[in-house]
XYZ file of C-alpha atoms in Angstrom:
416
model
C -64.267 -1.170 -36.409
C -64.221 -1.173 -32.616
C -62.486 2.210 -32.477
C -65.132 3.619 -34.823
C -67.949 2.199 -32.704
C -66.450 3.537 -29.480
C -66.232 6.956 -31.138
C -69.828 6.639 -32.343
C -71.046 6.095 -28.776
C -68.987 8.996 -27.385
C -70.257 11.399 -30.036
C -73.852 10.322 -29.451
C -73.491 11.104 -25.748
C -71.781 14.399 -26.572
C -74.580 15.437 -28.909
C -77.647 14.138 -27.071
C -76.669 13.834 -23.412
C -77.047 10.822 -21.078
C -78.787 7.772 -22.540
C -79.551 4.231 -21.498
C -77.585 1.458 -23.198
C -80.760 0.306 -24.931
C -81.395 3.795 -26.255
C -77.758 4.131 -27.388
C -78.086 0.850 -29.253
C -81.157 2.142 -31.095
C -79.527 5.515 -31.839
C -76.317 4.010 -33.241
C -77.729 0.895 -34.897
C -75.510 -1.392 -32.813
C -76.856 -4.513 -31.131
C -77.343 -4.582 -27.374
C -74.518 -7.027 -26.644
C -72.059 -4.891 -28.591
C -73.279 -1.752 -26.830
C -72.769 -3.325 -23.394
C -69.210 -4.253 -24.354
C -68.483 -0.756 -25.724
C -69.848 0.973 -22.637
C -67.761 -1.319 -20.419
C -64.592 -0.318 -22.271
C -65.463 3.367 -22.181
C -66.022 3.011 -18.437
C -62.644 1.317 -18.079
C -60.995 4.215 -19.895
C -62.853 6.677 -17.633
C -64.625 8.314 -20.548
C -68.146 7.520 -19.317
C -69.831 6.531 -16.086
C -73.159 4.994 -15.148
C -75.671 7.438 -13.750
C -79.259 7.384 -12.577
C -81.632 4.474 -13.135
C -84.610 5.479 -15.242
C -87.795 3.593 -15.998
C -89.050 3.012 -19.503
C -92.537 2.651 -20.879
C -91.747 -0.944 -21.836
C -89.358 -3.399 -20.225
C -86.930 -3.143 -17.334
C -85.557 0.171 -16.028
C -82.268 1.220 -17.604
C -79.216 2.924 -16.146
C -78.106 6.087 -17.884
C -74.654 6.281 -19.464
C -73.105 9.734 -19.267
C -69.809 11.399 -20.119
C -67.515 11.329 -17.115
C -66.464 14.825 -15.954
C -62.956 15.936 -14.995
C -61.046 12.905 -16.184
C -60.075 13.333 -19.845
C -59.504 17.017 -20.680
C -58.361 19.255 -23.516
C -56.186 22.339 -23.075
C -56.712 25.445 -25.196
C -54.147 28.250 -25.398
C -54.325 31.705 -26.968
C -51.714 34.303 -27.838
C -53.152 37.689 -28.748
C -51.719 41.183 -28.952
C -52.157 42.160 -25.323
C -52.867 38.918 -23.505
C -52.181 35.202 -23.302
C -54.790 32.742 -22.079
C -55.423 29.118 -21.193
C -58.579 27.068 -20.684
C -59.264 23.467 -19.765
C -62.488 21.701 -20.745
C -63.465 18.186 -19.816
C -65.169 15.714 -22.114
C -68.584 16.861 -20.902
C -67.751 20.401 -22.039
C -67.456 21.853 -18.536
C -64.883 24.590 -17.968
C -62.345 23.249 -15.483
C -59.911 26.180 -15.575
C -59.548 29.525 -17.327
C -56.832 32.117 -16.927
C -56.057 35.211 -18.971
C -52.777 37.045 -18.424
C -52.597 40.700 -19.610
C -49.202 41.204 -21.256
C -47.622 42.768 -24.337
C -47.334 39.570 -26.383
C -46.109 41.430 -29.457
C -43.119 42.807 -27.544
C -42.172 39.319 -26.343
C -41.532 37.960 -29.818
C -42.578 34.502 -30.978
C -40.105 32.425 -28.968
C -40.763 34.092 -25.603
C -44.497 34.101 -26.290
C -44.423 30.351 -26.899
C -42.484 30.007 -23.623
C -45.335 31.853 -21.907
C -47.956 29.614 -23.529
C -45.974 26.525 -22.531
C -45.902 27.737 -18.929
C -49.673 28.233 -18.915
C -50.188 24.781 -20.454
C -47.861 23.140 -17.923
C -49.764 24.772 -15.075
C -53.064 23.574 -16.551
C -51.686 20.059 -17.013
C -50.633 19.923 -13.365
C -54.158 20.973 -12.370
C -55.695 18.195 -14.463
C -53.305 15.549 -13.175
C -53.786 16.679 -9.550
C -57.483 15.832 -9.846
C -56.668 12.437 -11.369
C -57.250 13.437 -14.979
C -55.397 13.022 -18.257
C -54.704 15.594 -20.989
C -55.891 14.498 -24.421
C -54.082 17.313 -26.226
C -53.207 20.981 -26.475
C -54.301 23.416 -29.207
C -53.074 27.007 -29.432
C -55.036 29.855 -31.029
C -53.134 32.611 -32.857
C -54.484 35.551 -34.925
C -52.944 35.071 -38.366
C -52.256 32.704 -41.233
C -51.686 29.253 -39.752
C -50.322 26.213 -41.570
C -52.279 23.715 -39.490
C -50.834 20.599 -41.118
C -47.263 21.608 -40.274
C -47.973 23.384 -36.995
C -46.482 26.685 -38.181
C -47.805 30.237 -37.931
C -46.853 31.546 -41.348
C -47.761 35.170 -40.685
C -49.351 36.938 -37.717
C -48.897 40.635 -38.571
C -50.286 42.065 -35.334
C -47.963 39.811 -33.328
C -45.085 40.295 -35.818
C -44.590 36.557 -36.117
C -43.420 34.906 -39.293
C -42.845 31.153 -39.777
C -43.104 30.410 -36.055
C -42.903 26.629 -35.471
C -45.362 26.674 -32.590
C -46.173 22.949 -32.428
C -42.533 21.875 -32.486
C -41.630 24.379 -29.781
C -44.584 23.523 -27.539
C -43.890 19.803 -27.919
C -40.301 20.277 -26.747
C -41.294 22.436 -23.791
C -44.247 20.312 -22.628
C -42.767 16.849 -23.211
C -45.856 15.868 -25.198
C -45.792 14.218 -28.637
C -46.344 16.651 -31.496
C -49.341 14.575 -32.594
C -51.244 15.742 -29.500
C -50.421 19.430 -30.046
C -51.846 21.773 -32.679
C -52.049 25.448 -33.605
C -54.887 27.115 -35.495
C -56.322 30.513 -36.299
C -58.149 32.118 -33.370
C -61.310 32.879 -35.338
C -61.492 29.294 -36.615
C -61.301 27.930 -33.089
C -63.829 30.488 -31.848
C -66.225 29.379 -34.586
C -65.785 25.772 -33.442
C -66.629 26.760 -29.858
C -69.718 28.681 -30.968
C -70.853 25.775 -33.137
C -70.493 23.306 -30.257
C -71.719 25.323 -27.281
C -72.373 28.982 -28.099
C -75.404 31.102 -28.892
C -75.662 29.514 -32.349
C -74.848 25.969 -31.189
C -75.818 23.414 -33.793
C -76.262 25.948 -36.619
C -74.991 24.329 -39.809
C -73.990 27.657 -41.359
C -72.583 30.455 -39.252
C -69.990 33.198 -39.383
C -67.998 34.168 -36.299
C -66.331 37.593 -36.195
C -63.599 38.310 -33.681
C -63.538 41.704 -32.014
C -59.864 42.017 -31.134
C -56.972 44.199 -32.317
C -57.254 42.090 -35.449
C -60.605 41.153 -36.953
C -60.933 37.596 -38.225
C -63.726 35.377 -39.389
C -64.413 31.724 -38.687
C -66.844 30.067 -41.079
C -68.936 26.969 -40.397
C -70.471 25.754 -43.669
C -72.777 22.740 -43.778
C -71.693 21.885 -40.241
C -67.942 21.930 -40.952
C -65.167 24.457 -40.503
C -64.354 26.036 -43.861
C -60.592 26.254 -44.421
C -60.041 26.909 -48.128
C -57.294 25.674 -50.465
C -54.338 26.611 -48.251
C -56.212 26.698 -44.935
C -56.246 30.493 -44.758
C -59.989 31.178 -44.992
C -61.299 33.921 -42.720
C -58.851 36.829 -43.004
C -61.820 39.150 -43.323
C -60.170 41.946 -41.339
C -58.004 42.665 -44.353
C -60.843 43.341 -46.788
C -59.902 46.697 -48.396
C -62.725 48.964 -47.257
C -60.976 52.325 -47.735
C -57.796 52.231 -49.875
C -56.958 55.758 -48.766
C -57.587 55.028 -45.105
C -55.442 54.287 -42.070
C -52.369 52.068 -42.087
C -52.972 48.472 -41.032
C -50.639 46.158 -39.149
C -50.428 43.999 -42.270
C -48.631 46.810 -44.124
C -51.573 47.822 -46.300
C -54.012 50.698 -45.860
C -57.740 50.899 -45.276
C -58.324 47.320 -44.136
C -61.624 46.626 -42.373
C -59.861 46.121 -39.023
C -58.545 49.707 -39.169
C -62.218 50.739 -38.958
C -63.625 48.202 -36.490
C -60.678 46.575 -34.692
C -60.029 47.110 -31.006
C -57.319 49.704 -31.650
C -59.784 51.728 -33.730
C -62.334 51.569 -30.915
C -59.887 52.722 -28.251
C -58.600 55.608 -30.382
C -62.166 56.702 -31.078
C -63.465 56.710 -27.524
C -60.533 58.230 -25.630
C -57.372 60.328 -25.842
C -53.925 58.952 -25.049
C -53.385 58.733 -21.303
C -56.951 57.627 -20.657
C -57.017 54.360 -18.630
C -59.056 52.588 -21.323
C -56.009 52.855 -23.616
C -53.578 51.394 -21.077
C -52.632 47.882 -22.349
C -51.322 46.873 -18.916
C -54.886 46.950 -17.559
C -57.242 44.014 -18.007
C -59.141 44.396 -21.272
C -62.518 43.411 -19.865
C -62.214 46.101 -17.188
C -61.371 48.699 -19.836
C -64.363 47.633 -21.917
C -66.573 47.814 -18.815
C -65.467 51.440 -18.416
C -66.425 52.189 -22.037
C -69.821 50.521 -21.520
C -70.367 52.569 -18.364
C -69.597 55.791 -20.236
C -72.039 54.794 -22.974
C -74.775 54.103 -20.427
C -74.090 57.521 -18.906
C -74.650 59.087 -22.322
C -71.113 60.381 -22.925
C -71.290 61.948 -26.393
C -67.835 60.933 -27.652
C -68.314 57.308 -26.654
C -71.785 57.054 -28.190
C -70.666 58.675 -31.458
C -67.686 56.326 -31.718
C -69.821 53.243 -31.123
C -72.339 54.424 -33.724
C -69.577 54.836 -36.349
C -67.956 51.521 -35.553
C -71.293 49.699 -35.533
C -72.101 51.092 -38.981
C -68.675 50.065 -40.320
C -69.179 46.637 -38.791
C -72.477 46.310 -40.633
C -70.995 47.371 -43.976
C -68.266 44.739 -43.810
C -70.612 42.088 -42.468
C -73.040 42.724 -45.332
C -70.350 41.765 -47.854
C -69.718 38.510 -46.018
C -73.419 37.744 -45.611
C -73.989 38.258 -49.343
C -71.162 35.827 -50.108
C -71.675 33.164 -47.425
C -75.409 33.339 -46.642
C -75.024 32.231 -43.003
C -77.956 31.639 -40.688
C -76.219 33.695 -38.002
C -73.328 36.097 -37.584
C -71.893 35.664 -34.101
C -70.062 38.706 -32.740
C -67.156 37.880 -30.448
C -64.584 39.751 -28.388
C -65.366 43.394 -27.764
C -68.185 43.298 -30.343
C -70.112 41.110 -27.885
C -69.264 43.201 -24.819
C -70.512 46.404 -26.488
C -73.281 44.767 -28.517
C -75.985 46.969 -26.945
C -74.576 49.928 -28.911
C -73.088 48.200 -31.974
C -75.869 45.906 -33.182
C -78.496 48.549 -34.056
C -76.286 50.532 -36.498
C -74.868 47.267 -37.876
C -78.357 45.908 -38.543
C -79.354 49.094 -40.333
C -76.433 48.643 -42.738
C -77.243 44.977 -43.244
C -80.862 45.815 -44.008
C -79.807 48.235 -46.739
C -77.033 46.137 -48.266
C -77.901 42.426 -48.071
C -79.382 41.395 -51.390
C -81.517 38.569 -49.976
C -83.451 40.895 -47.673
C -87.110 40.650 -48.565
C -86.696 37.288 -50.277
C -88.216 34.124 -48.858
C -85.104 33.499 -46.751
C -85.006 35.922 -43.807
C -82.001 38.089 -43.052
C -79.510 36.277 -40.847
C -79.316 37.094 -37.155
C -76.586 39.181 -35.530
C -75.897 37.503 -32.198
C -73.475 38.596 -29.472
C -71.401 35.672 -28.260
C -71.977 34.549 -24.681
C -68.507 32.961 -24.544
C -66.790 36.329 -24.296
C -63.008 36.295 -24.573
C -62.931 32.572 -23.801
C -64.190 31.522 -27.257
C -60.788 30.869 -28.860
C -59.335 28.954 -25.907
C -62.545 26.958 -25.536
C -62.371 26.122 -29.236
C -58.762 25.046 -28.740
C -59.764 22.757 -25.885
C -62.597 21.250 -27.957
C -60.176 20.695 -30.847
C -57.654 19.069 -28.499
C -60.271 16.562 -27.343
C -60.971 15.515 -30.941
C -58.059 13.068 -30.596
C -60.062 11.022 -28.092
C -63.446 11.606 -29.715
C -62.032 10.198 -32.946
C -60.142 7.325 -31.302
C -61.258 6.647 -27.713
C -58.616 3.916 -27.357
C -56.041 6.698 -26.997
C -57.428 7.358 -23.515
C -55.309 5.440 -21.003
C -56.667 3.136 -18.341
C -55.626 4.130 -14.816
C -53.760 1.452 -12.902
C -54.243 1.037 -9.135
C -53.019 4.101 -7.287
C -54.430 6.413 -9.984
C -51.452 5.898 -12.298
C -52.296 5.905 -15.989
C -51.175 3.313 -18.477
C -52.126 2.782 -22.105
C -54.063 -0.394 -22.803
C -54.334 -1.667 -26.391
C -57.716 -1.556 -28.036
C -59.655 -4.805 -27.803
C -59.229 -6.811 -30.958
C -62.772 -8.087 -31.325
C -64.698 -6.796 -34.318
C -68.213 -5.505 -33.722
C -70.975 -5.843 -36.230
C -73.928 -3.585 -36.837
C -77.490 -4.827 -37.122
């Protein structure tokens, strides 16, 4: 019961920001004595701190309780076709560290790629510990079919991974228990980040579309991540849009990502040898070059973006008809080039979504403001779920800033 009540207080602060103890008691339904005891333990575990004193309309002034920054953190990792990345978020949701490393991840193979991710995570962990913090967990994002329960990437065609035991390998390399490490699909984790802190934060029903070499979808339905029977929901990039079309990395032909994936964009806007097609260069810089050419009115670039935007809208219309989301959030390069992609996409949606003109308005197409950090941010949020679910996992620092685990208090709290 106490663990549940500690979690209830943390989640209330996460959702609604700093509150007085009296206000927290009213919000959670706990009595004031219990709330004082819970806040004291959360302070001891360095999960919250006392902030400003605020006056109330009735009674004595109260001191605000707020999430403590830069103490308990989550680490998110990402392996994608041409880069690896790491991000650290603290419990308050602030970005402590972010690094993206351009590299040919596919050429590395699964084992060397996991070595690279482990190195990034170890560096991030040292950063957290140097500032006196503690790592709640690590979650890696990978584009493909992920067996979350067993920590295995079953198939990532664009990376050429099959049955990669990512959690087991990261656990061995990082000297962290496997229970604090996870791996998930990149679009799923991006959807989590958007739901928590993106342009559609708080939306109970949203669809996130990645704009990478692969195209994936993360679905939030009724406020929860939709996984499906085997956990493989969201492989929207492999919808067969043109059976006679281009070959896809999955081995089939005419998949949606052959029309709107990053590789399709780069082929459309430039010939081989053009810097925008050089994978050794930072992707965001290459996309900035494409955006600059579009602003300058370069005909080839504008025509390519018009075609890709239309194809994006056709595929999105199928998903909107099925899922009926309040918003479709465009991530990756879709967000960077949204100024040229959204108009043709919206025209296709307007002509193809059945609900248009009904009482429910057409859903919004929104460019993500998290950029290429969405998946790693989602991983960091997911990693912190360990502590948000059971705050007694957070250790209490001993004198000298050493950390030691203290058992949860055994008293049972009662609600009003």
